[in-house]
Amino acid sequence: MQNLDRPTSETSLSASHYRPIWTQTTKEVFQTTGSSTQGLPEIEAEQRLKHYGPNELPDPPRRSLVLRFTDQLTHFMAMLLWVAGILAFVSGTPELGWAIWAVIWVNAIFSFWQEFQAEQALASLKKVLPAQVRVYRDGALMSILARELVPGDAMQLEEGDRISADARLVSAEALYVDVSVLTGESLPVARTAEPVANLNLRPAEVSNLVFAGSTVAAGRGMAIVSATGTQTEFGHVARLTTDVKREQSTLEVQISKVVRVITAVAVSMGVLVFFLANVLVGMQLKESFVFAIGIIVAFVPEGLLPTVTLALAIGVKRMAKRNALVRRLSAVETLSATTVICTDKTGTLTKNEMTVRSLWIHGQTIEVTGVGYNPRGEIGTVPPGAKGQVQALLAGAALCSNARLVHPSDSSQWLEVGDPTEAALLVVALKAGLNLETLQRQAPRIREIPFDSRRRMMTVVLEGDWAQFCPSELGGSDPYLSPYLSLTKGAPLEVLQHCQFILKNGKSQALTASDRAEATTANDTLASQGYRVLGVAIRQGGAELREQDSASLEQDLTFVGLTAMMDPPRPEVAEAIAQCYAAGIHVTMVTGDYGLTAEAIAHQIGLVDGKVRVVTGEGLGHLSDAQLRRVLQHRTGLVFARMLPEQKLRLVQAYKDLGHIVAVTGDGVNDAPALRAAHIGIAMGISGTDVAREAADIVLVDDNFATIVTAIEQGRAVYQNIRKFITYILASNMAEFLPFLAMVVLKIPPALLILQILAIDLGTDMLPALALGAEKPEVGIMQQHPRKKSTPLLDKALLLRAYCFLGLLEGIAGMTGFFLVWWANGYGLAEIQAVSPAILSRSATATTMAIYHQATTVTLAAIVACQDGNVFACRSDRVSIFRLGFFSNPLIWIGIGVEWTLILSIIYFSPLEKIFMTAPLSGMQWLGLMLCPPMILMADEWRKRIVQLQFQRRFHHR
């Protein structure tokens, strides 16, 4: 481990000069590192950062760009086209072979660029939510970037933190650390701050050391950084595990299967055309072979994979702009099928801006004014004789907190550092006129039992007595005066269970059943109004308070009172929940809060309408799995309260067993199992722990439930957009196939040449298809019910629309143009059939070949023109283009502009005219081509209208 040679940033500590840091006392650690509980001076930290460098590992070795580009030349479709090119050369048509190979290179370059862009988009997510760590600098607790950590920094560690550097503990309270990333140990291990005398231990076995890459499973502590970057234990064996990895999504797997199926069809059709052309048409073996290759090339969707990658990348970027960071591409597709959201309450449905609004002491309720964390506010009228007890309640709550208030000199706002609930307790204490710094000096904390989700309490032990809190009323006459005081705050009913006494009129008295019922009623009354309620209790004692375990320490407490704070619902949440219900998505609140509080918030945000059934964690424990599934299946208005992590996991599994696609929100280390078990794990970016973010698929930068709805909307849009451009591409493939079918059936020359097919597939079609991949969510997309996860991407409806409707119309339009050119020159079907052998053998007269080239040019231009109408038709399979608007996606017009630039170049630019065997068109022919886009568009509008009427008829019949 890296150390410090002297308490400066000039040199590095050598193990030969000092004992291992784990053998040193806390005082020696401070001397060795030049640090203290106040942390490093900011200037010293900057000097050390320059000396040791950033706390980060070098990027891991990756495949070179050359090898990654080579991958694009050797995948399944590319190999098929390489073979097709070779066969073209063997058949004596080198120009076709070169064209096919050019297709491979163009597609490889485009695919490589798209995957590189998608990879860059995912990598940029790390910069949006960089790893943070809390350290003391110049005596102040602050959050800094993990890369700015330096040896000697005093880190504060709390449950859920990912540890960013190797460090020596100098204090630890019930601290357990998950070191599985280094040791493979599946269970968290206890950590203490005591020196370890054994010099022969491996660092991972030392109980007072923590390491980069490990996580805090429970408790809290302070540690002095001893090694950063490549000098850490983790740096010797692996790179940091927080990197976002580009992984193939389930959608891309499905697309690959689609491509293989279509390719198999293409090869089958090519073989069929080869035999039919040779047997029925009488085409020579060479020509039959060439046209079979053409069929294969026509049907292979060369641009499909890169377009899917682009659509996913666009979706990821759009979600990032809307505060949803996608860590796994597979999440984008899964979002579109989400049917249930299990959401936490605090900070997700609510603002997480706690303000204490009410206090309760025995027999009295006292209102508190003010908003937010500004201590400008007042405590309401305190009854005579109760002032000391109110001060005791507020002082006890504030001293049993780890938050801190900050008032920047350049701002009028007060900011909280730490848990918002605890910050609210500090604020109300300041409103009561308490001097917190003085209290903390008079009663220093010597021990802490951190909050956990099972006890639902936190306890601290102070060296002091009641007289320091409220000397005016509880001073020396109190019989419980002693050198140590424990303060406990937590869920009121849990705190009450551990109390045997209650503070009445400044005196500790036995807690009767009547007193317990009164406190419980007060708690329920406040909770039913949507307040988050905490109970505060005390215990005086001697040295035993320093040594007892949590179970013993939190017994025989004296109940002081209640604090009730309001965390107002986010104003946009009610509308977001309404959108979820309209979209067929069920929202379930799963919270650790009290049931009545959860119920009140559920009513306020429209989560439930009418009677609510609150299922507590205890109640859930009495339900079998079958009973739980029945509750979920047949009950509405469900709220789950006081839920433990394993119960949240069980709930997620029950929803999955019912066939739901489940999204789960979480922010704590204990939420990680449920986040991993869900189809979509959603972590909080602000309040979430590092462990929760690691387990999640999506991170909400703003912790806002409405952002989840936005992400689902974008997920649905991505899925729809992929179906849109698949429809667009397959339609032109059918139009390209029809001329060859006509050649076999009618025994005429092909109305479309191989190179012209390639001009459509990898020229004119590409940018409009990409524009469809960038479509914004359709109007009404969140009024549709989620698709079934089992629904194939390439379903019957899509194939019928692409092949048998849009593609067929385009093919007919192209063939119509082909025949019109011949008929305009005096050729009927019989005459065309008569010259066909000469055209195929290239022995026809120059005049005949000129007519043929102009006819194929019209076919080419007609298909491209039809695709202009098709691209607008494919913008939705049900919404009219007149409702969507022709100009709402400007990328389509850019695509059309580039498309026609290519076509005009192919027709009128002499070198390209020779390569693609085209001929200039007349004015009347161009006028006829102008009818193709509206013909396709109006035909699909007619189809949409029929589908809409059928849907309305079925809905009305129901």
PDB file of C-alpha atoms in Angstrom, residues 365-465:
ATOM      1  CA  THR A 365     -49.173  19.446  19.910  1.00  0.00           C
ATOM      2  CA  ILE A 366     -47.079  22.438  18.825  1.00  0.00           C
ATOM      3  CA  GLU A 367     -47.053  23.856  15.303  1.00  0.00           C
ATOM      4  CA  VAL A 368     -43.858  24.966  13.523  1.00  0.00           C
ATOM      5  CA  THR A 369     -43.668  27.526  10.713  1.00  0.00           C
ATOM      6  CA  GLY A 370     -41.143  27.956   7.898  1.00  0.00           C
ATOM      7  CA  VAL A 371     -40.289  26.217   4.644  1.00  0.00           C
ATOM      8  CA  GLY A 372     -37.258  24.271   3.495  1.00  0.00           C
ATOM      9  CA  TYR A 373     -33.914  24.416   5.260  1.00  0.00           C
ATOM     10  CA  ASN A 374     -33.947  28.109   6.082  1.00  0.00           C
ATOM     11  CA  PRO A 375     -34.076  28.402   9.896  1.00  0.00           C
ATOM     12  CA  ARG A 376     -36.247  31.492   9.606  1.00  0.00           C
ATOM     13  CA  GLY A 377     -39.370  30.222  11.232  1.00  0.00           C
ATOM     14  CA  GLU A 378     -40.958  29.922  14.594  1.00  0.00           C
ATOM     15  CA  ILE A 379     -42.014  27.326  17.079  1.00  0.00           C
ATOM     16  CA  GLY A 380     -45.674  27.846  17.967  1.00  0.00           C
ATOM     17  CA  THR A 381     -46.937  28.704  21.401  1.00  0.00           C
ATOM     18  CA  VAL A 382     -45.398  26.400  23.971  1.00  0.00           C
ATOM     19  CA  PRO A 383     -47.567  25.777  27.049  1.00  0.00           C
ATOM     20  CA  PRO A 384     -46.181  26.951  30.398  1.00  0.00           C
ATOM     21  CA  GLY A 385     -43.817  24.434  31.875  1.00  0.00           C
ATOM     22  CA  ALA A 386     -43.248  22.628  28.566  1.00  0.00           C
ATOM     23  CA  LYS A 387     -40.453  24.746  27.148  1.00  0.00           C
ATOM     24  CA  GLY A 388     -37.700  22.582  28.627  1.00  0.00           C
ATOM     25  CA  GLN A 389     -39.298  19.398  27.330  1.00  0.00           C
ATOM     26  CA  VAL A 390     -39.606  20.866  23.812  1.00  0.00           C
ATOM     27  CA  GLN A 391     -35.952  21.866  23.962  1.00  0.00           C
ATOM     28  CA  ALA A 392     -35.074  18.367  25.121  1.00  0.00           C
ATOM     29  CA  LEU A 393     -37.001  16.866  22.185  1.00  0.00           C
ATOM     30  CA  LEU A 394     -35.328  19.115  19.616  1.00  0.00           C
ATOM     31  CA  ALA A 395     -31.851  18.904  21.109  1.00  0.00           C
ATOM     32  CA  GLY A 396     -32.081  15.125  21.342  1.00  0.00           C
ATOM     33  CA  ALA A 397     -33.238  14.816  17.717  1.00  0.00           C
ATOM     34  CA  ALA A 398     -30.540  17.198  16.445  1.00  0.00           C
ATOM     35  CA  LEU A 399     -27.688  15.553  18.355  1.00  0.00           C
ATOM     36  CA  CYS A 400     -28.798  12.131  17.101  1.00  0.00           C
ATOM     37  CA  SER A 401     -28.150  13.247  13.515  1.00  0.00           C
ATOM     38  CA  ASN A 402     -25.242  13.247  11.095  1.00  0.00           C
ATOM     39  CA  ALA A 403     -26.452  15.904   8.657  1.00  0.00           C
ATOM     40  CA  ARG A 404     -25.033  19.389   8.382  1.00  0.00           C
ATOM     41  CA  LEU A 405     -26.435  22.743   7.240  1.00  0.00           C
ATOM     42  CA  VAL A 406     -24.442  25.024   4.965  1.00  0.00           C
ATOM     43  CA  HIS A 407     -25.162  28.677   4.272  1.00  0.00           C
ATOM     44  CA  PRO A 408     -22.884  29.839   1.410  1.00  0.00           C
ATOM     45  CA  SER A 409     -21.905  33.484   1.707  1.00  0.00           C
ATOM     46  CA  ASP A 410     -22.837  34.153  -1.898  1.00  0.00           C
ATOM     47  CA  SER A 411     -26.313  32.618  -1.624  1.00  0.00           C
ATOM     48  CA  SER A 412     -29.511  33.196   0.286  1.00  0.00           C
ATOM     49  CA  GLN A 413     -30.254  29.479   0.239  1.00  0.00           C
ATOM     50  CA  TRP A 414     -29.453  27.063   3.041  1.00  0.00           C
ATOM     51  CA  LEU A 415     -28.176  23.717   1.817  1.00  0.00           C
ATOM     52  CA  GLU A 416     -28.185  20.355   3.536  1.00  0.00           C
ATOM     53  CA  VAL A 417     -25.283  17.925   3.532  1.00  0.00           C
ATOM     54  CA  GLY A 418     -26.465  14.459   4.433  1.00  0.00           C
ATOM     55  CA  ASP A 419     -29.899  12.974   5.002  1.00  0.00           C
ATOM     56  CA  PRO A 420     -32.738  15.505   4.409  1.00  0.00           C
ATOM     57  CA  THR A 421     -34.713  14.139   7.365  1.00  0.00           C
ATOM     58  CA  GLU A 422     -31.851  14.813   9.729  1.00  0.00           C
ATOM     59  CA  ALA A 423     -31.255  18.230   8.179  1.00  0.00           C
ATOM     60  CA  ALA A 424     -34.881  19.116   8.954  1.00  0.00           C
ATOM     61  CA  LEU A 425     -34.265  18.226  12.606  1.00  0.00           C
ATOM     62  CA  LEU A 426     -31.297  20.594  12.693  1.00  0.00           C
ATOM     63  CA  VAL A 427     -33.406  23.375  11.199  1.00  0.00           C
ATOM     64  CA  VAL A 428     -36.201  23.061  13.762  1.00  0.00           C
ATOM     65  CA  ALA A 429     -33.646  23.065  16.584  1.00  0.00           C
ATOM     66  CA  LEU A 430     -32.253  26.340  15.254  1.00  0.00           C
ATOM     67  CA  LYS A 431     -35.783  27.754  15.076  1.00  0.00           C
ATOM     68  CA  ALA A 432     -36.118  26.974  18.787  1.00  0.00           C
ATOM     69  CA  GLY A 433     -33.015  29.044  19.479  1.00  0.00           C
ATOM     70  CA  LEU A 434     -30.696  26.144  20.316  1.00  0.00           C
ATOM     71  CA  ASN A 435     -26.980  26.596  19.675  1.00  0.00           C
ATOM     72  CA  LEU A 436     -26.036  23.284  18.120  1.00  0.00           C
ATOM     73  CA  GLU A 437     -22.288  23.903  18.116  1.00  0.00           C
ATOM     74  CA  THR A 438     -22.378  24.618  21.835  1.00  0.00           C
ATOM     75  CA  LEU A 439     -24.439  21.508  22.513  1.00  0.00           C
ATOM     76  CA  GLN A 440     -22.051  19.364  20.504  1.00  0.00           C
ATOM     77  CA  ARG A 441     -19.088  20.714  22.467  1.00  0.00           C
ATOM     78  CA  GLN A 442     -20.832  20.251  25.815  1.00  0.00           C
ATOM     79  CA  ALA A 443     -21.994  16.721  24.986  1.00  0.00           C
ATOM     80  CA  PRO A 444     -19.465  15.162  22.579  1.00  0.00           C
ATOM     81  CA  ARG A 445     -20.500  11.972  20.860  1.00  0.00           C
ATOM     82  CA  ILE A 446     -18.520   8.923  21.892  1.00  0.00           C
ATOM     83  CA  ARG A 447     -20.494   6.171  20.218  1.00  0.00           C
ATOM     84  CA  GLU A 448     -23.069   5.573  17.467  1.00  0.00           C
ATOM     85  CA  ILE A 449     -25.353   2.690  16.522  1.00  0.00           C
ATOM     86  CA  PRO A 450     -26.307   3.533  12.908  1.00  0.00           C
ATOM     87  CA  PHE A 451     -29.846   3.305  11.583  1.00  0.00           C
ATOM     88  CA  ASP A 452     -30.755   0.123   9.771  1.00  0.00           C
ATOM     89  CA  SER A 453     -33.931  -0.978   8.048  1.00  0.00           C
ATOM     90  CA  ARG A 454     -34.724  -3.719  10.564  1.00  0.00           C
ATOM     91  CA  ARG A 455     -34.361  -1.814  13.840  1.00  0.00           C
ATOM     92  CA  ARG A 456     -35.653   1.412  12.215  1.00  0.00           C
ATOM     93  CA  MET A 457     -33.747   3.379  14.836  1.00  0.00           C
ATOM     94  CA  MET A 458     -30.464   5.204  15.352  1.00  0.00           C
ATOM     95  CA  THR A 459     -28.761   5.685  18.708  1.00  0.00           C
ATOM     96  CA  VAL A 460     -25.820   7.822  19.838  1.00  0.00           C
ATOM     97  CA  VAL A 461     -24.085   7.939  23.213  1.00  0.00           C
ATOM     98  CA  LEU A 462     -22.965  11.323  24.489  1.00  0.00           C
ATOM     99  CA  GLU A 463     -20.779  12.266  27.384  1.00  0.00           C
ATOM    100  CA  GLY A 464     -23.173  14.621  29.191  1.00  0.00           C
ATOM    101  CA  ASP A 465     -26.449  14.887  31.071  1.00  0.00           C
TER     102      ASP A 465
END
